[in-house]
Amino acid sequence: MVQQITSGIKISVETTFEGSFYKNYKIQYAFGYTVTIENQSKDSVQLNARHWEIMDALNNVEIVNGEGVIGKKPVLKPGESHTYTSGCLLSSPFGAMHGYYDMINFTTTKKFKVTIPTFKLSAPFSIN
């Protein structure tokens, strides 16, 4: 598990390898990740958008931007957390992801970014 705190918001990420399959004559490696967003600040905040950079071992980089996470824009009061699970496909058995969430602080009405720390994606058979 990797963790990082930015502006009082703690991000924790755990990953799983889901398996591999062929799509359009190319092998794809499926990974799952579970993110917990914990508000350790004294203010209520809302997650509005996400930005991901997904890298595989072949130097392919995919940028993903979108509103919320899995269709939700969670509001977190102090001490609350939100956990969700999602996934991605890679063209290699290992890679990494990182990014940030765009959030708003309801007390100050200021927008801010929360860093999602880099986490590794690796199929068990690919680890030396």
GROMACS .gro file of C-alpha atoms in nm:
model
  128
    1MET     CA    1   0.000   0.000   0.000
    2VAL     CA    2   0.119   0.353  -0.077
    3GLN     CA    3   0.000   0.660   0.112
    4GLN     CA    4   0.042   1.035   0.091
    5ILE     CA    5  -0.112   1.338   0.265
    6THR     CA    6  -0.171   1.665   0.079
    7SER     CA    7  -0.344   1.959   0.250
    8GLY     CA    8  -0.485   1.729   0.517
    9ILE     CA    9  -0.625   1.475   0.268
   10LYS     CA   10  -0.474   1.127   0.299
   11ILE     CA   11  -0.470   0.906  -0.010
   12SER     CA   12  -0.408   0.532   0.032
   13VAL     CA   13  -0.386   0.292  -0.264
   14GLU     CA   14  -0.378  -0.088  -0.280
   15THR     CA   15  -0.346  -0.282  -0.608
   16THR     CA   16  -0.435  -0.626  -0.739
   17PHE     CA   17  -0.355  -0.818  -1.056
   18GLU     CA   18  -0.680  -0.939  -1.212
   19GLY     CA   19  -0.545  -1.148  -1.498
   20SER     CA   20  -0.460  -1.129  -1.867
   21PHE     CA   21  -0.651  -1.178  -2.191
   22TYR     CA   22  -0.620  -1.120  -2.563
   23LYS     CA   23  -0.797  -0.828  -2.729
   24ASN     CA   24  -0.749  -0.752  -3.099
   25TYR     CA   25  -0.463  -1.005  -3.112
   26LYS     CA   26  -0.273  -0.824  -2.834
   27ILE     CA   27  -0.230  -0.941  -2.477
   28GLN     CA   28  -0.377  -0.711  -2.211
   29TYR     CA   29  -0.299  -0.719  -1.839
   30ALA     CA   30  -0.582  -0.617  -1.606
   31PHE     CA   31  -0.515  -0.446  -1.275
   32GLY     CA   32  -0.746  -0.329  -1.001
   33TYR     CA   33  -0.678  -0.057  -0.748
   34THR     CA   34  -0.863   0.051  -0.435
   35VAL     CA   35  -0.827   0.412  -0.325
   36THR     CA   36  -0.922   0.547   0.017
   37ILE     CA   37  -0.955   0.925   0.046
   38GLU     CA   38  -0.952   1.033   0.412
   39ASN     CA   39  -1.020   1.389   0.525
   40GLN     CA   40  -0.780   1.461   0.810
   41SER     CA   41  -0.831   1.837   0.782
   42LYS     CA   42  -1.068   2.055   0.987
   43ASP     CA   43  -1.275   2.157   0.683
   44SER     CA   44  -1.535   1.983   0.467
   45VAL     CA   45  -1.410   1.914   0.115
   46GLN     CA   46  -1.547   1.776  -0.212
   47LEU     CA   47  -1.369   1.578  -0.483
   48ASN     CA   48  -1.468   1.724  -0.822
   49ALA     CA   49  -1.233   1.571  -1.080
   50ARG     CA   50  -0.945   1.331  -1.133
   51HIS     CA   51  -0.629   1.324  -1.345
   52TRP     CA   52  -0.437   1.000  -1.400
   53GLU     CA   53  -0.112   0.922  -1.578
   54ILE     CA   54  -0.090   0.549  -1.648
   55MET     CA   55   0.246   0.413  -1.765
   56ASP     CA   56   0.338   0.065  -1.880
   57ALA     CA   57   0.680  -0.097  -1.918
   58LEU     CA   58   0.679  -0.024  -2.293
   59ASN     CA   59   0.691   0.354  -2.229
   60ASN     CA   60   0.327   0.399  -2.325
   61VAL     CA   61   0.155   0.674  -2.124
   62GLU     CA   62  -0.221   0.716  -2.108
   63ILE     CA   63  -0.370   1.035  -1.962
   64VAL     CA   64  -0.719   1.007  -1.812
   65ASN     CA   65  -0.920   1.309  -1.697
   66GLY     CA   66  -1.277   1.309  -1.577
   67GLU     CA   67  -1.534   1.429  -1.331
   68GLY     CA   68  -1.545   1.268  -0.990
   69VAL     CA   69  -1.454   0.905  -0.926
   70ILE     CA   70  -1.668   0.617  -1.057
   71GLY     CA   71  -1.959   0.855  -1.113
   72LYS     CA   72  -1.946   1.021  -0.770
   73LYS     CA   73  -1.823   1.354  -0.635
   74PRO     CA   74  -1.792   1.266  -0.267
   75VAL     CA   75  -1.820   1.531   0.005
   76LEU     CA   76  -1.602   1.449   0.305
   77LYS     CA   77  -1.651   1.612   0.643
   78PRO     CA   78  -1.354   1.615   0.883
   79GLY     CA   79  -1.271   1.257   0.982
   80GLU     CA   80  -1.473   1.098   0.699
   81SER     CA   81  -1.335   0.881   0.421
   82HIS     CA   82  -1.446   0.751   0.082
   83THR     CA   83  -1.321   0.424  -0.069
   84TYR     CA   84  -1.367   0.309  -0.427
   85THR     CA   85  -1.226   0.042  -0.656
   86SER     CA   86  -1.145   0.083  -1.024
   87GLY     CA   87  -0.907  -0.067  -1.276
   88CYS     CA   88  -0.695  -0.028  -1.585
   89LEU     CA   89  -0.545  -0.231  -1.868
   90LEU     CA   90  -0.177  -0.236  -1.960
   91SER     CA   91   0.006  -0.377  -2.261
   92SER     CA   92   0.280  -0.510  -2.032
   93PRO     CA   93   0.277  -0.712  -1.707
   94PHE     CA   94   0.395  -0.414  -1.503
   95GLY     CA   95   0.366  -0.038  -1.493
   96ALA     CA   96   0.267   0.245  -1.262
   97MET     CA   97   0.005   0.513  -1.207
   98HIS     CA   98  -0.008   0.851  -1.038
   99GLY     CA   99  -0.213   1.166  -1.058
  100TYR     CA  100  -0.420   1.410  -0.858
  101TYR     CA  101  -0.773   1.496  -0.752
  102ASP     CA  102  -0.921   1.844  -0.798
  103MET     CA  103  -1.098   1.931  -0.475
  104ILE     CA  104  -1.272   2.228  -0.317
  105ASN     CA  105  -1.257   2.337   0.046
  106PHE     CA  106  -1.609   2.441   0.153
  107THR     CA  107  -1.482   2.667   0.436
  108THR     CA  108  -1.244   2.877   0.226
  109THR     CA  109  -1.416   2.808  -0.115
  110LYS     CA  110  -1.064   2.753  -0.253
  111LYS     CA  111  -0.991   2.483  -0.509
  112PHE     CA  112  -0.683   2.267  -0.450
  113LYS     CA  113  -0.509   1.959  -0.586
  114VAL     CA  114  -0.447   1.643  -0.385
  115THR     CA  115  -0.159   1.427  -0.505
  116ILE     CA  116  -0.222   1.060  -0.576
  117PRO     CA  117   0.117   0.899  -0.505
  118THR     CA  118   0.282   0.678  -0.766
  119PHE     CA  119   0.186   0.315  -0.721
  120LYS     CA  120   0.318   0.012  -0.905
  121LEU     CA  121   0.111  -0.233  -1.105
  122SER     CA  122   0.279  -0.571  -1.142
  123ALA     CA  123   0.166  -0.919  -1.232
  124PRO     CA  124   0.299  -1.170  -0.975
  125PHE     CA  125   0.479  -1.372  -1.243
  126SER     CA  126   0.673  -1.064  -1.362
  127ILE     CA  127   0.843  -0.989  -1.029
  128ASN     CA  128   1.211  -1.090  -1.004
   0.00000   0.00000   0.00000
